[in-house]
C-alpha positions in Angstrom: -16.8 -32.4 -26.0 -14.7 -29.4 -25.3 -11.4 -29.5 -24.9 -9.9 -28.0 -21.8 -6.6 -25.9 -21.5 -4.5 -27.7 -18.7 -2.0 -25.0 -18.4 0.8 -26.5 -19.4 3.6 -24.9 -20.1 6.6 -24.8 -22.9 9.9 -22.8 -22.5 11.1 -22.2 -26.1 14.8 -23.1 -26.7 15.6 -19.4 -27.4 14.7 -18.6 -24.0 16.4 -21.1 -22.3 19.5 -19.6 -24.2 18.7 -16.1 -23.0 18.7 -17.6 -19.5 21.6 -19.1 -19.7 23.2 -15.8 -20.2 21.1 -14.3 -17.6 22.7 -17.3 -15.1 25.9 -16.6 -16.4 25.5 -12.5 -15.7 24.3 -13.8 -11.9 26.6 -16.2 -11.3 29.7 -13.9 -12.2 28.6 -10.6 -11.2 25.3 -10.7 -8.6 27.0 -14.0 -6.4 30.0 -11.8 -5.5 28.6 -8.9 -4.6 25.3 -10.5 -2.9 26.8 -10.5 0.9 27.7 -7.5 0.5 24.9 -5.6 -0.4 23.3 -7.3 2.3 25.5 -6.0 4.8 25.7 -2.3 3.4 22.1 -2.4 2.4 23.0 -0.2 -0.1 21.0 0.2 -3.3 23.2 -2.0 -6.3 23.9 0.7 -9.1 26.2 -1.4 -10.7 24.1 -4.6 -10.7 21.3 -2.1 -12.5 23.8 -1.0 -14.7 24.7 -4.6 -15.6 21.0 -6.1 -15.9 20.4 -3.3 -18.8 23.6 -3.8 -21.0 22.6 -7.5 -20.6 18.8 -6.8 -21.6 17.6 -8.4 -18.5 15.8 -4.9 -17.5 13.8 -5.0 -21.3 12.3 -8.7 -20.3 9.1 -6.9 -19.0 8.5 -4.8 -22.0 7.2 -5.3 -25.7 9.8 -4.9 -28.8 7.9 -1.6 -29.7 9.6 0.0 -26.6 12.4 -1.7 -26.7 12.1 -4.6 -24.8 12.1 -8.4 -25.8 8.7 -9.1 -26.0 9.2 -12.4 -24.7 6.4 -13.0 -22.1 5.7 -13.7 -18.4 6.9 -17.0 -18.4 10.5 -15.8 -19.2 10.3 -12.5 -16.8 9.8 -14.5 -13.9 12.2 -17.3 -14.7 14.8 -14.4 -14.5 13.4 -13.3 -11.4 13.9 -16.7 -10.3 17.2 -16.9 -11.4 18.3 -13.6 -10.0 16.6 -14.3 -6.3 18.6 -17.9 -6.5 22.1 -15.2 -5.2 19.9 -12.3 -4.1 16.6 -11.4 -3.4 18.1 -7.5 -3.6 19.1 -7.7 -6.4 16.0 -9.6 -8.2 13.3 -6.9 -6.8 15.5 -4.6 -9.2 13.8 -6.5 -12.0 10.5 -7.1 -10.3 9.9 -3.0 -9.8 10.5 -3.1 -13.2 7.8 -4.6 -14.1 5.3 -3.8 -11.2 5.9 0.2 -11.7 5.5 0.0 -15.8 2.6 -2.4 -16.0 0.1 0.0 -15.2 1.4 2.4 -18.2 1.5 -0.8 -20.3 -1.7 -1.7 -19.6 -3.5 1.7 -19.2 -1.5 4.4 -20.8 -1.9 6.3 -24.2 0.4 6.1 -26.8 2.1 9.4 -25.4 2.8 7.7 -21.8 4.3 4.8 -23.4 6.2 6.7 -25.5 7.7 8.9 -23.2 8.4 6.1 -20.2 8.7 2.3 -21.3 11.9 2.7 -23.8 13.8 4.5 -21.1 12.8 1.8 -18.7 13.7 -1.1 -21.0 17.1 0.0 -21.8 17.4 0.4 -17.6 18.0 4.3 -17.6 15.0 4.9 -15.8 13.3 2.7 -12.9 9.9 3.2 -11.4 8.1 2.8 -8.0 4.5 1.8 -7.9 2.9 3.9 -5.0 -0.4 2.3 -3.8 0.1 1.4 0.1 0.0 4.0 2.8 0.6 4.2 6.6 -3.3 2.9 7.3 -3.9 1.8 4.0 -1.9 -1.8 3.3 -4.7 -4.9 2.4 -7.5 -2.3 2.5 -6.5 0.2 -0.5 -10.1 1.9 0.4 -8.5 3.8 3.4 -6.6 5.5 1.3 -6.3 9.3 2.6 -4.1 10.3 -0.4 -6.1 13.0 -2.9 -5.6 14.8 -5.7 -7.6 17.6 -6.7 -8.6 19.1 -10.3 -7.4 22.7 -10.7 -7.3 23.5 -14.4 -4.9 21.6 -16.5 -3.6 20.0 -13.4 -4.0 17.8 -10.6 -2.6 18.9 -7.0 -1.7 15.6 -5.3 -1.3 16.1 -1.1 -0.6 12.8 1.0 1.5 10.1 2.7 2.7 6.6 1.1 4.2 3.7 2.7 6.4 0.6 2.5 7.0 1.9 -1.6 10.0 -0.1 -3.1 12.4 1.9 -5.2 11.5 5.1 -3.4 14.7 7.6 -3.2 16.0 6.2 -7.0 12.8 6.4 -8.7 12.6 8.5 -11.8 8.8 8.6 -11.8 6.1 6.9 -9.4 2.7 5.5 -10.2 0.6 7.4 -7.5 -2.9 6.5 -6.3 -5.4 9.2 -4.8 -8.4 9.4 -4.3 -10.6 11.9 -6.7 -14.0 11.5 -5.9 -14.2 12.0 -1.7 -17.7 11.2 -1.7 -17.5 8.2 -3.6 -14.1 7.1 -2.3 -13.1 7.0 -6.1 -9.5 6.9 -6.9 -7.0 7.5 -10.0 -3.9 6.9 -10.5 -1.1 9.6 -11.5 2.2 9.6 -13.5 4.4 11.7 -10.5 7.6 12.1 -11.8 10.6 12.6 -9.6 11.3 16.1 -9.9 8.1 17.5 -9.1 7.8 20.3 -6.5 6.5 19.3 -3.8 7.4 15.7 -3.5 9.6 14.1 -1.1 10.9 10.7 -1.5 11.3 10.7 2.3 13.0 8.4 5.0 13.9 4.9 4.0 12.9 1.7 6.1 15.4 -0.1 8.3 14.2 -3.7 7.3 14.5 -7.4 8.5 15.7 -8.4 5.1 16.3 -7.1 1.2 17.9 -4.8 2.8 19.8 -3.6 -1.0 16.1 -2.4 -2.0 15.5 0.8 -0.6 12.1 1.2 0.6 10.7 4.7 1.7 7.6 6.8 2.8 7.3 9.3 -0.5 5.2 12.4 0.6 3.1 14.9 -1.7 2.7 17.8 -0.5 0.6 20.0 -3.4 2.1 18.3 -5.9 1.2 19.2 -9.3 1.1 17.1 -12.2 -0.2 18.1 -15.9 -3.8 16.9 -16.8 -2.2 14.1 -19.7 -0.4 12.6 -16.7 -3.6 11.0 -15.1 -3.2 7.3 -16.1 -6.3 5.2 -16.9 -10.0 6.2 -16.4 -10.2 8.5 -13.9 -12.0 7.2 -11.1 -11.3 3.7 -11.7 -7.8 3.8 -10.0 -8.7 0.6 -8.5 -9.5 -1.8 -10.8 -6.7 -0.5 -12.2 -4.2 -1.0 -9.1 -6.0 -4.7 -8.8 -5.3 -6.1 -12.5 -2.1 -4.8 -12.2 -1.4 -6.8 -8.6 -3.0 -9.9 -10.7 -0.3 -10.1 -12.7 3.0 -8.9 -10.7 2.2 -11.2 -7.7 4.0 -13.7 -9.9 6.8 -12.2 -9.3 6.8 -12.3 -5.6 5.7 -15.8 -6.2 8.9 -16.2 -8.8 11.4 -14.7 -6.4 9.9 -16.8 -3.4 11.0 -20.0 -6.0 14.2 -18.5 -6.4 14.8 -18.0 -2.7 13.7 -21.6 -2.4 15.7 -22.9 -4.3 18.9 -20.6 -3.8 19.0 -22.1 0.0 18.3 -25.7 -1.0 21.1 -25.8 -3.1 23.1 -24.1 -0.8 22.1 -26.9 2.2 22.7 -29.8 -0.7 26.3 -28.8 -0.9 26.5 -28.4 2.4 25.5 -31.7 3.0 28.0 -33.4 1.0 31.0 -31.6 2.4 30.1 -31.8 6.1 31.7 -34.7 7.9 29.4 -35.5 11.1 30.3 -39.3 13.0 33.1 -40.2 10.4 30.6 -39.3 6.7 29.4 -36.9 5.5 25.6 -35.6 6.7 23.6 -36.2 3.9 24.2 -39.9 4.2 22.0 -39.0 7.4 18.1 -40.0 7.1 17.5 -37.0 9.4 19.0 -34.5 7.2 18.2 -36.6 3.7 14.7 -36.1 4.7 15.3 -32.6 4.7 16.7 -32.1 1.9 14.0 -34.1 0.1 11.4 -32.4 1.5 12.8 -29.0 0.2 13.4 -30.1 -3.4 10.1 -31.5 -3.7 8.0 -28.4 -2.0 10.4 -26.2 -4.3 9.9 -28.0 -7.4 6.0 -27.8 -6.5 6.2 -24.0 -5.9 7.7 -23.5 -9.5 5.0 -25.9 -11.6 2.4 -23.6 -10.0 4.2 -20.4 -10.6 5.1 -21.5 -14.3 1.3 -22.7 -14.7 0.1 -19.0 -13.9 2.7 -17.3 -16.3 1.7 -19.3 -19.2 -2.3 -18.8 -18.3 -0.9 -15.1 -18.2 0.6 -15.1 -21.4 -2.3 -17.1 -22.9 -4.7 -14.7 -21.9 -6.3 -17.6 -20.1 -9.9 -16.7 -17.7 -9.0 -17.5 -14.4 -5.3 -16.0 -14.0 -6.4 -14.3 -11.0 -7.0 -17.4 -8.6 -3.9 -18.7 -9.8 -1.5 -16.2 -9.5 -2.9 -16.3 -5.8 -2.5 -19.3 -5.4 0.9 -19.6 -6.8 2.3 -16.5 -4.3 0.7 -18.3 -1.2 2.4 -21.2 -1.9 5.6 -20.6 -3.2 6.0 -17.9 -0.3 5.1 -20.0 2.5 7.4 -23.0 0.8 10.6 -20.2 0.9 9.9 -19.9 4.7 9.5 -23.1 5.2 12.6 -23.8 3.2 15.3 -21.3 4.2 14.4 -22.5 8.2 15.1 -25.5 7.0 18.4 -25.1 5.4 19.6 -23.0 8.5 18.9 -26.1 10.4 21.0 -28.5 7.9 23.7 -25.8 8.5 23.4 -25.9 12.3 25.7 -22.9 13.8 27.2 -22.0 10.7 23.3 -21.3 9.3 23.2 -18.7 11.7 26.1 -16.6 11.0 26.5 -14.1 7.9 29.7 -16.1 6.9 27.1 -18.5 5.0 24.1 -16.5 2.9 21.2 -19.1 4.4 20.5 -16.4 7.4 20.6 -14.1 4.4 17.9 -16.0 2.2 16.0 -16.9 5.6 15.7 -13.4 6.3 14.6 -12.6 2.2 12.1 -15.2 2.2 9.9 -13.3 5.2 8.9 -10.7 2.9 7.6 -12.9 -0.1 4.5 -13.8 2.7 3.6 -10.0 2.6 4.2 -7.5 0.0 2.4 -7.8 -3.6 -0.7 -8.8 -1.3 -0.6 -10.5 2.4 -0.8 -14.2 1.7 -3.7 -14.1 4.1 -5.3 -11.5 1.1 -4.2 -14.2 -1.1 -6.5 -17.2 0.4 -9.4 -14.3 0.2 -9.2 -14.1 -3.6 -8.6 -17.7 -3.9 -11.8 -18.2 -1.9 -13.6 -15.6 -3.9 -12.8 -17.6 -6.8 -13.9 -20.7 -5.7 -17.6 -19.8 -4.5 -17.9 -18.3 -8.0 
């Protein structure tokens, strides 16, 4: 009889130190400032600046570049962690990871070299640049090319809905580079380029402290060693990637979650409603339990997939799908909730539940709709 992996997982003592730090960083640095950047929706420099001295920025790299070499597992706790005060402030971390993987994954020695230490230590971010204006769930519309001349590719086209763009120092750009076959590559565009324009910025529902922007390319020329990966299998590329960093939409959904039910809890305990306080209520108790428990679900599921990850384990992809679905929908779910427990004072920026509310919306749609989501889980289930 074979024995079967059940996934479970085991957070090392050293990590639980390290994110004990990490809560202490949030707690007296990102909880003070999170309103704030809400309201200015102004891209945190000095939270960045902060999250490298404090390593947090090298959790997604290996010590070879500089980073801690510590796994999934403990990159999305972080992300957890940091979305708990502010979703902003935790995509800061999750771009990290999202706009590296595909040089950690697919890069030669030179690429690595020359981006992931500077992105460990937090000096340089990156953007991952895959969706466009009629190209979101369906990558294959893609009208984005580049063309070989030489030693270089000339890169012309429009992205979309691309976090980090206008402080990017380089962006992983997708293109197609076979028309007739609908091939695509993916490019190393750093930021300086001729030709490219990081363009206007989105006025959005929510993360409003993560700038998000519509880069443009207009003959854009990038050296030969910067295409990344195979050309021609762009992708495959784009998709393995998307396997893995769903987890942390999934990770920051928990966070959110989690953030909010806390928030309601104390809430709860201090508010006086017909002479006690409201969590003696069954209406709101019920609540209140509801939200733990669909939060405490949403974080087995996301800390099963980060071990499989780190395992190597077959089948990462339905359940990194699986954990994004779910843990999204549970922070929508949760954060109406918690506005409710707050009545009136949910819905006014005085408490950070509208905030959170507003956060969580997202989580359902970037890194893969959630209705993309049930497609690969479904995929994966007929086998």
């Amino acid at each position: 009889m074979t024995t079967m992996t059940t996934g479970v997982y085991e957070v090392p003592q050293e990590h639980r130190d390290f994110l004990e730090g990490i809560r202490a960083v949030v707690q007296g640095k990102v909880v003070p400032r999170a309103a704030e950047i809400d309201r200015k929706g102004e891209y945190p420099w000095d939270i960045r600046k902060i999250f490298g001295e404090a390593d947090i920025l090298a959790l997604p790299f290996a010590e070879e570049y500089g980073g801690t070499g510590t796994g999934t597992l403990m990159l999305q706790m972080a992300v957890e962690e940091i979305a708990k005060a502010s979703a902003s402030c935790a995509l800061i971390l999750m771009v990290q990871e999202l706009g590296t993987l595909p040089i950690q994954l697919f890069g030669t020695d030179e690429q690595k070299q020359r981006f992931l230490p500077r992105c460990a230590t937090g000096e340089w971010s990156a953007a991952f640049a895959l969706s466009e204006p009629e190209a979101g769930s369906d990558p294959s519309s893609m009208r984005t090319v580049a063309v070989r001349d030489g030693d270089e590719w000339v890169i012309n086209g429009q992205k979309n809905w691309i976090t980090n763009a206008s402080i990017a120092d380089f962006y992983v750009v997708f293109a197609k580079t076979d028309r007739e076959s609908g091939r695509m590559s993916a490019f190393i565009v750093e930021k300086d380029r001729p030709g490219f324009d990081p363009g206007p910025l989105e006025h959005k529902l929510g993360i409003k402290g993560s700038p998000t922007g519509q880069p443009s390319f207009t003959d854009v020329r990038v050296p030969a060693e910067n295409l990344l990966g195979v050309e021609g299998k762009g992708l495959s590329l784009a998709l393995t990637v998307l396997e893995r960093t769903r987890l942390g939409a999934a990770a920051q959904a928990v966070g959110i979650a989690q953030g909010a039910t806390d928030y309601a809890n104390q809430y709860a305990k201090e508010r006086i409603a017909f002479g006690k306080p409201i969590n003696q209520l069954q209406g709101i108790q019920f609540k209140l339990a509801d939200m733990e428990t669909k939060t405490a679900a949403a974080r087995e599921l996301l800390y099963k997939a980060c071990a499989m990850a780190d395992r190597g384990e077959p089948g990462l992809g339905k359940y990194t799908s699986m954990a994004k679905l779910f843990a999204s929908d549970v922070a929508m779910e949760v954060t109406v909730e918690a506005v409710q427990v707050l009545g009136g004072y949910g819905y006014v920026e005085d408490y950070p539940v509208e905030r959170m509310m507003r956060d969580a919306k997202i989580t359902q749609i970037y890194e893969g709709t959630n209705e993309i989501q049930r497609v690969v889980i479904a995929r994966a289930m007929a086998g």
